[in-house]
């Protein structure tokens, strides 16, 4: 498959991982560091070593698995390891993992000695179609997602769909929410194509490629999120709030995509009320997400807490809560401010749904 | 005085501070935050409030005074305060203080929600002629200076030389080292003009302006330190190492400029050996710094520790220690790798000096 071209780098689809050798050969790197989490260190790193037996001279950094560890403490751990192992400005950090590894690793690299090179090898569906493209880095703080971060471009992104075999069904389904989202905000035909699948495991490499392509078109046109890029936030205002609440309050918290799926249903209701989304499209969107994600119980009484998180969302200005809302399946508006009462209605709409 | 124009912003010399009102009026900021340290909060903030009575609607963030506090813990404190007071992407952070405040404040701003606006009001001679211009942000970690940071441009830099009255003689003299440095690396006449002063207090506003001008020419030509900008590191390879050692080991540690003055003498010796600096120029440089800074005792037995710090210097690649060395007063070379033995000779040269 032809690499997808961003302004500053390419996204390679390459199950052989040979591209990694080529990218590393382009510069005379003084040191190679690989960042993994406990899971990718066990499941993905051996694959990488097997396919690239020449890559034997690297230092390994491991962080624990899970969104709750995408924080400044583990970021300091990465910085300190780079320092202890004498990473200079010509070192490169390879981030091998899901969004926690790619987001936090790229933030650490972009701020170490004011920026060293990094390369993304996303291993989850979510990070392949979302975190890997667009040059956003970040860590969470005080339950606010990606509140600290930079814009920084990788040397390259290498996607091997072979790594998806290491995922649980639940993780696979989580990532699939962003695939569906790309259809809703930008490509009706693509939405129809993925919405009819029976489950997320059926997603094809061509569909993943097309999903990355959609995101890449958006972020290439608007890298710093002044306009069009905001459409990618569809589902994320309410979704992030639900995700944050769940992370802090539930033993077995929602995964990112699961929360975003809920957010996309609630926000489709707002879109129907404010952005001209038809009742039919609202119904199609709602039923599609219910099919893949089932119904989650948004506990009664947490609405105020959710609104508080929404107010701290990076997209807001002057305390007003801003949304990106589709006006039809395949097209999305942005910078729509929504009153708190209507947001609460959106949550109630979700609660009232049944298949 | 005419503002000094950088690529992206202006450096204003304005004792009235009226420029601040003008800059803030250029955008519709949702919130204004002011970062001070204990000292500038007491001595400089009242001046600013008196001159700008209309600026009453801001939130204050205070960090403790001193280089040892330019660390991730206090940076987290700044991030958290911005978050708690609901700073959105249209907020601005005004950094009112010396290098600790301007370096750490700009790092915090450049990474909060992937970057909010910030404005520098440097209040020490050192930060006026050095930290304020050039778009480098940073914090220290594990005794390594500015090891974590970004390149980020302020909205503006506003210099009021009135603030220098709040400085002790020792702080004033410390900052003066960078003024002399600018002469040595780029302007022989300017060096001669400042070297003959009796003490740092005599430095004129015009000389401060010229010093900023020199730095600005260099950083405008080479913002990311690929070449020419490295000349600004003259004195800093050995100087930073001595400074770090002193910070960790002495009750009353060296100030930045005091350490850099030592570094410039040692490195002038290296320049004499390797870069063609004449014996006369070496003598003039050495005696000039001894006149303003006296003699410091570099304790015996710490050479190995100093070399270790030098190896972690951001400028190095592949473990070799790199220097910027003047070939004559008024011009400077860079990317000169020096053997450890010769570095030790440089330290011994300093130890053997007398006025």
CSV table of N, CA and C in Angstrom, one decimal, chain A residues 10-150:
chain,number,residue,atom,x,y,z
A,10,UNK,N,5.6,10.4,6.6
A,10,UNK,CA,4.7,9.4,5.9
A,10,UNK,C,4.2,8.4,6.9
A,11,UNK,N,3.0,7.9,6.6
A,11,UNK,CA,2.4,6.8,7.4
A,11,UNK,C,2.5,5.6,6.5
A,12,UNK,N,3.3,4.6,6.9
A,12,UNK,CA,3.6,3.4,6.1
A,12,UNK,C,2.7,2.3,6.6
A,13,UNK,N,2.1,1.6,5.7
A,13,UNK,CA,1.4,0.3,6.1
A,13,UNK,C,2.3,-0.8,5.7
A,14,UNK,N,2.9,-1.5,6.6
A,14,UNK,CA,4.0,-2.4,6.3
A,14,UNK,C,4.1,-3.5,7.4
A,15,UNK,N,3.5,-4.6,7.1
A,15,UNK,CA,3.5,-5.7,8.1
A,15,UNK,C,4.9,-6.3,8.2
A,16,UNK,N,5.8,-6.1,7.2
A,16,UNK,CA,7.2,-6.6,7.3
A,16,UNK,C,8.0,-5.8,8.3
A,17,UNK,N,7.6,-4.6,8.5
A,17,UNK,CA,8.4,-3.6,9.4
A,17,UNK,C,9.7,-3.2,8.8
A,18,UNK,N,10.0,-3.6,7.6
A,18,UNK,CA,11.3,-3.3,7.0
A,18,UNK,C,11.4,-1.8,6.9
A,19,UNK,N,10.3,-1.1,6.8
A,19,UNK,CA,10.4,0.4,6.7
A,19,UNK,C,11.2,1.0,7.9
A,20,UNK,N,11.0,0.3,9.0
A,20,UNK,CA,11.8,0.8,10.2
A,20,UNK,C,13.2,0.9,10.0
A,21,UNK,N,13.8,-0.1,9.4
A,21,UNK,CA,15.2,-0.1,9.1
A,21,UNK,C,15.6,1.0,8.1
A,22,UNK,N,14.7,1.2,7.1
A,22,UNK,CA,15.0,2.3,6.1
A,22,UNK,C,14.9,3.7,6.8
A,23,UNK,N,13.9,3.9,7.7
A,23,UNK,CA,13.8,5.2,8.3
A,23,UNK,C,15.0,5.4,9.2
A,24,UNK,N,15.4,4.4,10.0
A,24,UNK,CA,16.6,4.6,10.9
A,24,UNK,C,17.8,4.9,10.1
A,25,UNK,N,17.9,4.3,8.9
A,25,UNK,CA,19.1,4.5,8.1
A,25,UNK,C,19.2,5.9,7.5
A,26,UNK,N,18.1,6.6,7.4
A,26,UNK,CA,18.1,8.0,6.8
A,26,UNK,C,19.0,8.9,7.6
A,27,UNK,N,19.1,8.7,8.9
A,27,UNK,CA,19.9,9.6,9.8
A,27,UNK,C,20.9,8.7,10.5
A,28,UNK,N,21.9,9.4,11.0
A,28,UNK,CA,23.0,8.7,11.7
A,28,UNK,C,22.7,8.8,13.2
A,29,UNK,N,21.7,8.0,13.7
A,29,UNK,CA,21.3,8.1,15.1
A,29,UNK,C,22.3,7.6,16.0
A,30,UNK,N,22.5,8.4,17.1
A,30,UNK,CA,23.6,8.0,18.1
A,30,UNK,C,23.1,6.9,18.9
A,31,UNK,N,21.8,6.9,19.2
A,31,UNK,CA,21.2,5.8,20.1
A,31,UNK,C,19.8,5.6,19.7
A,32,UNK,N,19.3,4.4,19.8
A,32,UNK,CA,17.9,4.0,19.6
A,32,UNK,C,17.3,3.6,20.9
A,33,UNK,N,16.2,4.2,21.2
A,33,UNK,CA,15.4,3.8,22.4
A,33,UNK,C,14.1,3.3,22.0
A,34,UNK,N,13.6,2.3,22.6
A,34,UNK,CA,12.2,1.8,22.3
A,34,UNK,C,11.4,1.8,23.6
A,35,UNK,N,10.2,2.5,23.4
A,35,UNK,CA,9.3,2.6,24.6
A,35,UNK,C,8.1,1.6,24.3
A,36,UNK,N,7.9,0.8,25.3
A,36,UNK,CA,6.8,-0.2,25.3
A,36,UNK,C,6.0,-0.1,26.6
A,37,UNK,N,4.8,-0.7,26.6
A,37,UNK,CA,4.2,-1.0,27.9
A,37,UNK,C,4.4,-2.4,28.2
A,38,UNK,N,3.9,-2.9,29.4
A,38,UNK,CA,4.1,-4.3,29.8
A,38,UNK,C,3.6,-5.2,28.7
A,39,UNK,N,2.4,-4.9,28.1
A,39,UNK,CA,1.8,-5.8,27.2
A,39,UNK,C,2.5,-5.8,25.8
A,40,UNK,N,2.8,-4.6,25.3
A,40,UNK,CA,3.5,-4.6,24.0
A,40,UNK,C,4.9,-5.1,24.1
A,41,UNK,N,5.5,-4.9,25.3
A,41,UNK,CA,6.9,-5.4,25.5
A,41,UNK,C,6.9,-6.9,25.4
A,42,UNK,N,5.8,-7.5,25.8
A,42,UNK,CA,5.7,-9.0,25.8
A,42,UNK,C,5.2,-9.5,24.5
A,43,UNK,N,4.2,-8.8,23.9
A,43,UNK,CA,3.6,-9.4,22.7
A,43,UNK,C,4.1,-8.8,21.3
A,44,UNK,N,4.5,-7.5,21.4
A,44,UNK,CA,4.9,-6.9,20.1
A,44,UNK,C,6.4,-6.8,19.9
A,45,UNK,N,7.1,-6.5,21.0
A,45,UNK,CA,8.6,-6.3,20.8
A,45,UNK,C,9.2,-7.6,20.3
A,46,UNK,N,8.8,-8.8,20.7
A,46,UNK,CA,9.4,-10.0,20.1
A,46,UNK,C,9.2,-10.1,18.6
A,47,UNK,N,8.0,-9.7,18.2
A,47,UNK,CA,7.7,-9.7,16.7
A,47,UNK,C,8.7,-8.7,16.0
A,48,UNK,N,8.8,-7.6,16.6
A,48,UNK,CA,9.7,-6.6,16.0
A,48,UNK,C,11.2,-7.1,15.9
A,49,UNK,N,11.6,-7.7,17.0
A,49,UNK,CA,13.0,-8.2,17.0
A,49,UNK,C,13.2,-9.4,16.0
A,50,UNK,N,12.1,-10.2,15.9
A,50,UNK,CA,12.2,-11.3,15.0
A,50,UNK,C,12.3,-10.8,13.5
A,51,UNK,N,11.5,-9.8,13.2
A,51,UNK,CA,11.5,-9.3,11.8
A,51,UNK,C,12.8,-8.5,11.5
A,52,UNK,N,13.3,-7.9,12.5
A,52,UNK,CA,14.5,-7.0,12.3
A,52,UNK,C,15.6,-7.5,13.2
A,53,UNK,N,16.2,-8.6,12.8
A,53,UNK,CA,17.3,-9.2,13.7
A,53,UNK,C,18.5,-8.3,13.8
A,54,UNK,N,18.7,-7.4,12.8
A,54,UNK,CA,19.8,-6.4,12.9
A,54,UNK,C,19.6,-5.3,13.9
A,55,UNK,N,18.4,-5.1,14.3
A,55,UNK,CA,18.1,-4.1,15.3
A,55,UNK,C,18.4,-4.7,16.7
A,56,UNK,N,19.6,-4.8,17.0
A,56,UNK,CA,19.9,-5.4,18.4
A,56,UNK,C,20.5,-4.4,19.3
A,57,UNK,N,20.8,-3.2,18.8
A,57,UNK,CA,21.5,-2.2,19.7
A,57,UNK,C,20.5,-1.1,20.1
A,58,UNK,N,19.7,-1.4,21.1
A,58,UNK,CA,18.8,-0.4,21.5
A,58,UNK,C,18.6,-0.5,23.0
A,59,UNK,N,18.1,0.6,23.6
A,59,UNK,CA,17.8,0.6,25.1
A,59,UNK,C,16.3,0.6,25.2
A,60,UNK,N,15.8,-0.2,26.1
A,60,UNK,CA,14.3,-0.4,26.3
A,60,UNK,C,13.8,0.4,27.5
A,61,UNK,N,12.7,1.1,27.3
A,61,UNK,CA,12.0,1.8,28.4
A,61,UNK,C,10.6,1.2,28.4
A,62,UNK,N,10.2,0.8,29.6
A,62,UNK,CA,8.8,0.2,29.7
A,62,UNK,C,8.0,1.0,30.7
A,63,UNK,N,6.8,1.3,30.3
A,63,UNK,CA,5.8,1.9,31.3
A,63,UNK,C,4.6,0.9,31.5
A,64,UNK,N,3.9,1.1,32.6
A,64,UNK,CA,2.8,0.2,32.8
A,64,UNK,C,1.7,0.5,31.8
A,65,UNK,N,0.9,-0.5,31.5
A,65,UNK,CA,-0.2,-0.5,30.6
A,65,UNK,C,-1.4,0.4,31.2
A,66,UNK,N,-2.1,1.1,30.4
A,66,UNK,CA,-3.4,1.7,30.9
A,66,UNK,C,-3.3,3.2,31.0
A,67,UNK,N,-4.5,3.8,30.6
A,67,UNK,CA,-4.6,5.2,30.5
A,67,UNK,C,-4.3,5.9,31.8
A,68,UNK,N,-4.5,5.3,33.0
A,68,UNK,CA,-4.2,5.9,34.2
A,68,UNK,C,-2.7,6.2,34.4
A,69,UNK,N,-1.9,5.6,33.6
A,69,UNK,CA,-0.5,5.7,33.7
A,69,UNK,C,0.1,6.7,32.7
A,70,UNK,N,-0.8,7.4,31.9
A,70,UNK,CA,-0.3,8.4,31.0
A,70,UNK,C,-0.2,9.7,31.7
A,71,UNK,N,0.7,9.8,32.7
A,71,UNK,CA,0.8,10.9,33.5
A,71,UNK,C,2.2,11.4,33.7
A,72,UNK,N,2.4,12.5,34.4
A,72,UNK,CA,3.7,13.2,34.5
A,72,UNK,C,4.7,12.3,35.2
A,73,UNK,N,4.2,11.4,36.1
A,73,UNK,CA,5.2,10.6,36.9
A,73,UNK,C,5.9,9.6,35.9
A,74,UNK,N,5.2,9.0,35.0
A,74,UNK,CA,5.8,8.1,34.1
A,74,UNK,C,6.6,8.8,33.0
A,75,UNK,N,6.1,10.0,32.7
A,75,UNK,CA,6.8,10.8,31.8
A,75,UNK,C,8.2,11.2,32.3
A,76,UNK,N,8.2,11.5,33.6
A,76,UNK,CA,9.5,11.8,34.2
A,76,UNK,C,10.4,10.6,34.2
A,77,UNK,N,9.8,9.4,34.4
A,77,UNK,CA,10.6,8.2,34.3
A,77,UNK,C,11.2,8.0,32.9
A,78,UNK,N,10.5,8.4,31.9
A,78,UNK,CA,11.0,8.3,30.5
A,78,UNK,C,12.2,9.3,30.3
A,79,UNK,N,11.9,10.5,30.8
A,79,UNK,CA,13.0,11.6,30.7
A,79,UNK,C,14.3,11.1,31.4
A,80,UNK,N,14.0,10.6,32.6
A,80,UNK,CA,15.2,10.2,33.4
A,80,UNK,C,16.0,9.0,32.8
A,81,UNK,N,15.3,8.1,32.2
A,81,UNK,CA,15.9,7.0,31.5
A,81,UNK,C,16.7,7.5,30.3
A,82,UNK,N,16.1,8.4,29.6
A,82,UNK,CA,16.9,9.0,28.4
A,82,UNK,C,18.1,9.7,28.9
A,83,UNK,N,18.0,10.4,30.0
A,83,UNK,CA,19.2,11.1,30.6
A,83,UNK,C,20.2,10.1,31.1
A,84,UNK,N,19.8,9.1,31.9
A,84,UNK,CA,20.7,8.1,32.4
A,84,UNK,C,21.4,7.3,31.4
A,85,UNK,N,20.8,7.1,30.3
A,85,UNK,CA,21.4,6.3,29.2
A,85,UNK,C,22.0,7.2,28.2
A,86,UNK,N,22.2,8.5,28.6
A,86,UNK,CA,22.9,9.5,27.8
A,86,UNK,C,22.4,9.7,26.4
A,87,UNK,N,21.1,9.8,26.3
A,87,UNK,CA,20.5,10.1,25.0
A,87,UNK,C,20.9,11.6,24.6
A,88,UNK,N,21.5,11.7,23.4
A,88,UNK,CA,21.8,13.1,23.0
A,88,UNK,C,20.8,13.5,22.0
A,89,UNK,N,21.0,14.7,21.4
A,89,UNK,CA,20.0,15.3,20.5
A,89,UNK,C,19.9,14.4,19.2
A,90,UNK,N,20.8,13.6,18.9
A,90,UNK,CA,20.7,12.7,17.7
A,90,UNK,C,20.2,11.3,18.1
A,91,UNK,N,19.6,11.2,19.2
A,91,UNK,CA,18.9,9.9,19.6
A,91,UNK,C,17.5,9.9,19.0
A,92,UNK,N,17.0,8.7,18.9
A,92,UNK,CA,15.6,8.6,18.5
A,92,UNK,C,14.8,7.6,19.4
A,93,UNK,N,13.6,8.0,19.7
A,93,UNK,CA,12.7,7.1,20.5
A,93,UNK,C,11.6,6.5,19.6
A,94,UNK,N,11.6,5.2,19.7
A,94,UNK,CA,10.5,4.5,18.9
A,94,UNK,C,9.4,4.1,19.9
A,95,UNK,N,8.2,4.6,19.6
A,95,UNK,CA,7.1,4.3,20.5
A,95,UNK,C,6.3,3.1,20.0
A,96,UNK,N,6.4,2.0,20.7
A,96,UNK,CA,5.8,0.8,20.2
A,96,UNK,C,4.6,0.4,21.2
A,97,UNK,N,3.4,0.8,20.8
A,97,UNK,CA,2.3,0.5,21.7
A,97,UNK,C,1.0,1.2,21.3
A,98,UNK,N,0.1,1.3,22.2
A,98,UNK,CA,-1.2,2.0,22.0
A,98,UNK,C,-1.0,3.4,22.3
A,99,UNK,N,-2.2,4.1,22.5
A,99,UNK,CA,-2.2,5.6,22.6
A,99,UNK,C,-1.4,6.0,23.8
A,100,UNK,N,-1.4,5.3,24.9
A,100,UNK,CA,-0.6,5.7,26.1
A,100,UNK,C,0.9,5.9,25.7
A,101,UNK,N,1.4,4.8,25.0
A,101,UNK,CA,2.8,4.8,24.6
A,101,UNK,C,3.1,5.9,23.6
A,102,UNK,N,2.2,6.0,22.5
A,102,UNK,CA,2.5,6.9,21.5
A,102,UNK,C,2.3,8.4,21.9
A,103,UNK,N,1.3,8.6,22.7
A,103,UNK,CA,1.0,10.0,23.2
A,103,UNK,C,2.1,10.5,24.2
A,104,UNK,N,2.4,9.6,25.2
A,104,UNK,CA,3.3,10.0,26.2
A,104,UNK,C,4.7,10.0,25.7
A,105,UNK,N,5.0,8.9,24.9
A,105,UNK,CA,6.4,8.8,24.4
A,105,UNK,C,6.7,10.0,23.5
A,106,UNK,N,5.8,10.4,22.7
A,106,UNK,CA,6.0,11.6,21.8
A,106,UNK,C,6.1,12.9,22.6
A,107,UNK,N,5.3,13.0,23.6
A,107,UNK,CA,5.5,14.2,24.5
A,107,UNK,C,6.9,14.2,25.1
A,108,UNK,N,7.3,13.1,25.7
A,108,UNK,CA,8.6,13.0,26.3
A,108,UNK,C,9.7,13.3,25.3
A,109,UNK,N,9.6,12.8,24.1
A,109,UNK,CA,10.6,13.0,23.1
A,109,UNK,C,10.6,14.5,22.7
A,110,UNK,N,9.5,15.1,22.5
A,110,UNK,CA,9.4,16.4,22.0
A,110,UNK,C,9.9,17.5,23.0
A,111,UNK,N,10.0,17.1,24.2
A,111,UNK,CA,10.5,18.0,25.2
A,111,UNK,C,11.9,17.7,25.8
A,112,UNK,N,12.4,16.5,25.5
A,112,UNK,CA,13.7,16.1,26.0
A,112,UNK,C,14.8,16.9,25.2
A,113,UNK,N,15.6,17.6,25.9
A,113,UNK,CA,16.6,18.5,25.2
A,113,UNK,C,16.0,19.3,24.1
A,114,UNK,N,14.8,19.8,24.4
A,114,UNK,CA,14.0,20.6,23.4
A,114,UNK,C,13.7,19.9,22.2
A,115,UNK,N,13.6,18.5,22.2
A,115,UNK,CA,13.1,17.8,21.1
A,115,UNK,C,14.1,16.9,20.4
A,116,UNK,N,13.8,15.6,20.6
A,116,UNK,CA,14.6,14.6,19.8
A,116,UNK,C,13.6,13.9,18.9
A,117,UNK,N,14.2,13.2,17.9
A,117,UNK,CA,13.3,12.5,16.9
A,117,UNK,C,12.5,11.4,17.6
A,118,UNK,N,11.4,11.1,17.1
A,118,UNK,CA,10.6,9.9,17.5
A,118,UNK,C,9.9,9.3,16.4
A,119,UNK,N,9.5,8.0,16.5
A,119,UNK,CA,8.9,7.3,15.5
A,119,UNK,C,7.7,6.5,16.1
A,120,UNK,N,6.6,6.5,15.5
A,120,UNK,CA,5.4,5.8,16.0
A,120,UNK,C,5.2,4.5,15.4
A,121,UNK,N,5.1,3.4,16.2
A,121,UNK,CA,4.6,2.1,15.7
A,121,UNK,C,3.4,1.8,16.5
A,122,UNK,N,2.2,2.3,16.1
A,122,UNK,CA,1.0,2.0,16.9
A,122,UNK,C,0.6,0.6,16.8
A,123,UNK,N,0.2,0.0,17.9
A,123,UNK,CA,-0.1,-1.5,17.9
A,123,UNK,C,-1.5,-1.8,18.2
A,124,UNK,N,-2.3,-0.8,18.5
A,124,UNK,CA,-3.8,-1.0,18.7
A,124,UNK,C,-4.5,-0.4,17.6
A,125,UNK,N,-5.8,-0.8,17.3
A,125,UNK,CA,-6.6,-0.2,16.3
A,125,UNK,C,-6.8,1.3,16.6
A,126,UNK,N,-7.1,1.5,17.9
A,126,UNK,CA,-7.3,2.9,18.3
A,126,UNK,C,-6.1,3.8,17.9
A,127,UNK,N,-4.9,3.4,18.3
A,127,UNK,CA,-3.8,4.3,18.0
A,127,UNK,C,-3.4,4.3,16.5
A,128,UNK,N,-3.7,3.2,15.8
A,128,UNK,CA,-3.4,3.2,14.4
A,128,UNK,C,-4.3,4.2,13.6
A,129,UNK,N,-5.6,4.3,14.0
A,129,UNK,CA,-6.4,5.2,13.2
A,129,UNK,C,-6.6,6.5,13.9
A,130,UNK,N,-6.0,6.7,15.1
A,130,UNK,CA,-6.3,8.0,15.8
A,130,UNK,C,-5.0,8.6,16.2
A,131,UNK,N,-4.4,8.1,17.3
A,131,UNK,CA,-3.2,8.7,18.0
A,131,UNK,C,-2.0,8.9,17.0
A,132,UNK,N,-1.9,8.0,16.1
A,132,UNK,CA,-0.7,7.9,15.3
A,132,UNK,C,-0.5,9.1,14.3
A,133,UNK,N,-1.6,9.7,13.9
A,133,UNK,CA,-1.5,10.7,12.9
A,133,UNK,C,-1.9,12.0,13.4
A,134,UNK,N,-1.2,13.1,13.1
A,134,UNK,CA,-1.7,14.4,13.5
A,134,UNK,C,-0.8,15.2,14.3
A,135,UNK,N,0.3,14.6,14.9
A,135,UNK,CA,1.3,15.4,15.6
A,135,UNK,C,0.9,15.9,16.9
A,136,UNK,N,-0.2,15.4,17.5
A,136,UNK,CA,-0.5,15.8,18.9
A,136,UNK,C,0.2,14.8,19.9
A,137,UNK,N,0.8,15.4,20.9
A,137,UNK,CA,1.4,14.6,22.0
A,137,UNK,C,0.7,15.0,23.2
A,138,UNK,N,0.7,14.2,24.3
A,138,UNK,CA,0.0,14.6,25.5
A,138,UNK,C,0.1,13.6,26.6
A,139,UNK,N,-0.1,14.1,27.8
A,139,UNK,CA,-0.3,13.3,29.0
A,139,UNK,C,-1.5,13.9,29.7
A,140,UNK,N,-2.1,13.1,30.7
A,140,UNK,CA,-3.2,13.5,31.4
A,140,UNK,C,-2.8,14.1,32.8
A,141,UNK,N,-3.6,14.9,33.3
A,141,UNK,CA,-3.4,15.4,34.7
A,141,UNK,C,-4.7,15.7,35.4
A,142,UNK,N,-4.8,15.3,36.7
A,142,UNK,CA,-6.0,15.5,37.4
A,142,UNK,C,-7.2,15.1,36.7
A,143,UNK,N,-7.2,13.9,36.0
A,143,UNK,CA,-8.4,13.4,35.3
A,143,UNK,C,-8.7,14.2,34.0
A,144,UNK,N,-7.9,15.1,33.6
A,144,UNK,CA,-8.2,15.8,32.4
A,144,UNK,C,-7.2,15.3,31.3
A,145,UNK,N,-7.9,14.8,30.3
A,145,UNK,CA,-7.1,14.1,29.2
A,145,UNK,C,-6.2,15.0,28.4
A,146,UNK,N,-5.0,14.6,28.2
A,146,UNK,CA,-4.1,15.3,27.2
A,146,UNK,C,-4.0,16.8,27.6
A,147,UNK,N,-4.1,17.2,28.8
A,147,UNK,CA,-4.1,18.6,29.2
A,147,UNK,C,-2.7,19.2,29.0
A,148,UNK,N,-1.7,18.3,29.1
A,148,UNK,CA,-0.3,18.8,28.9
A,148,UNK,C,0.2,18.2,27.7
A,149,UNK,N,0.7,18.9,26.7
A,149,UNK,CA,1.2,18.3,25.5
A,149,UNK,C,1.8,19.4,24.6
A,150,UNK,N,2.2,18.9,23.4
A,150,UNK,CA,2.8,19.7,22.4
A,150,UNK,C,2.3,19.3,21.0
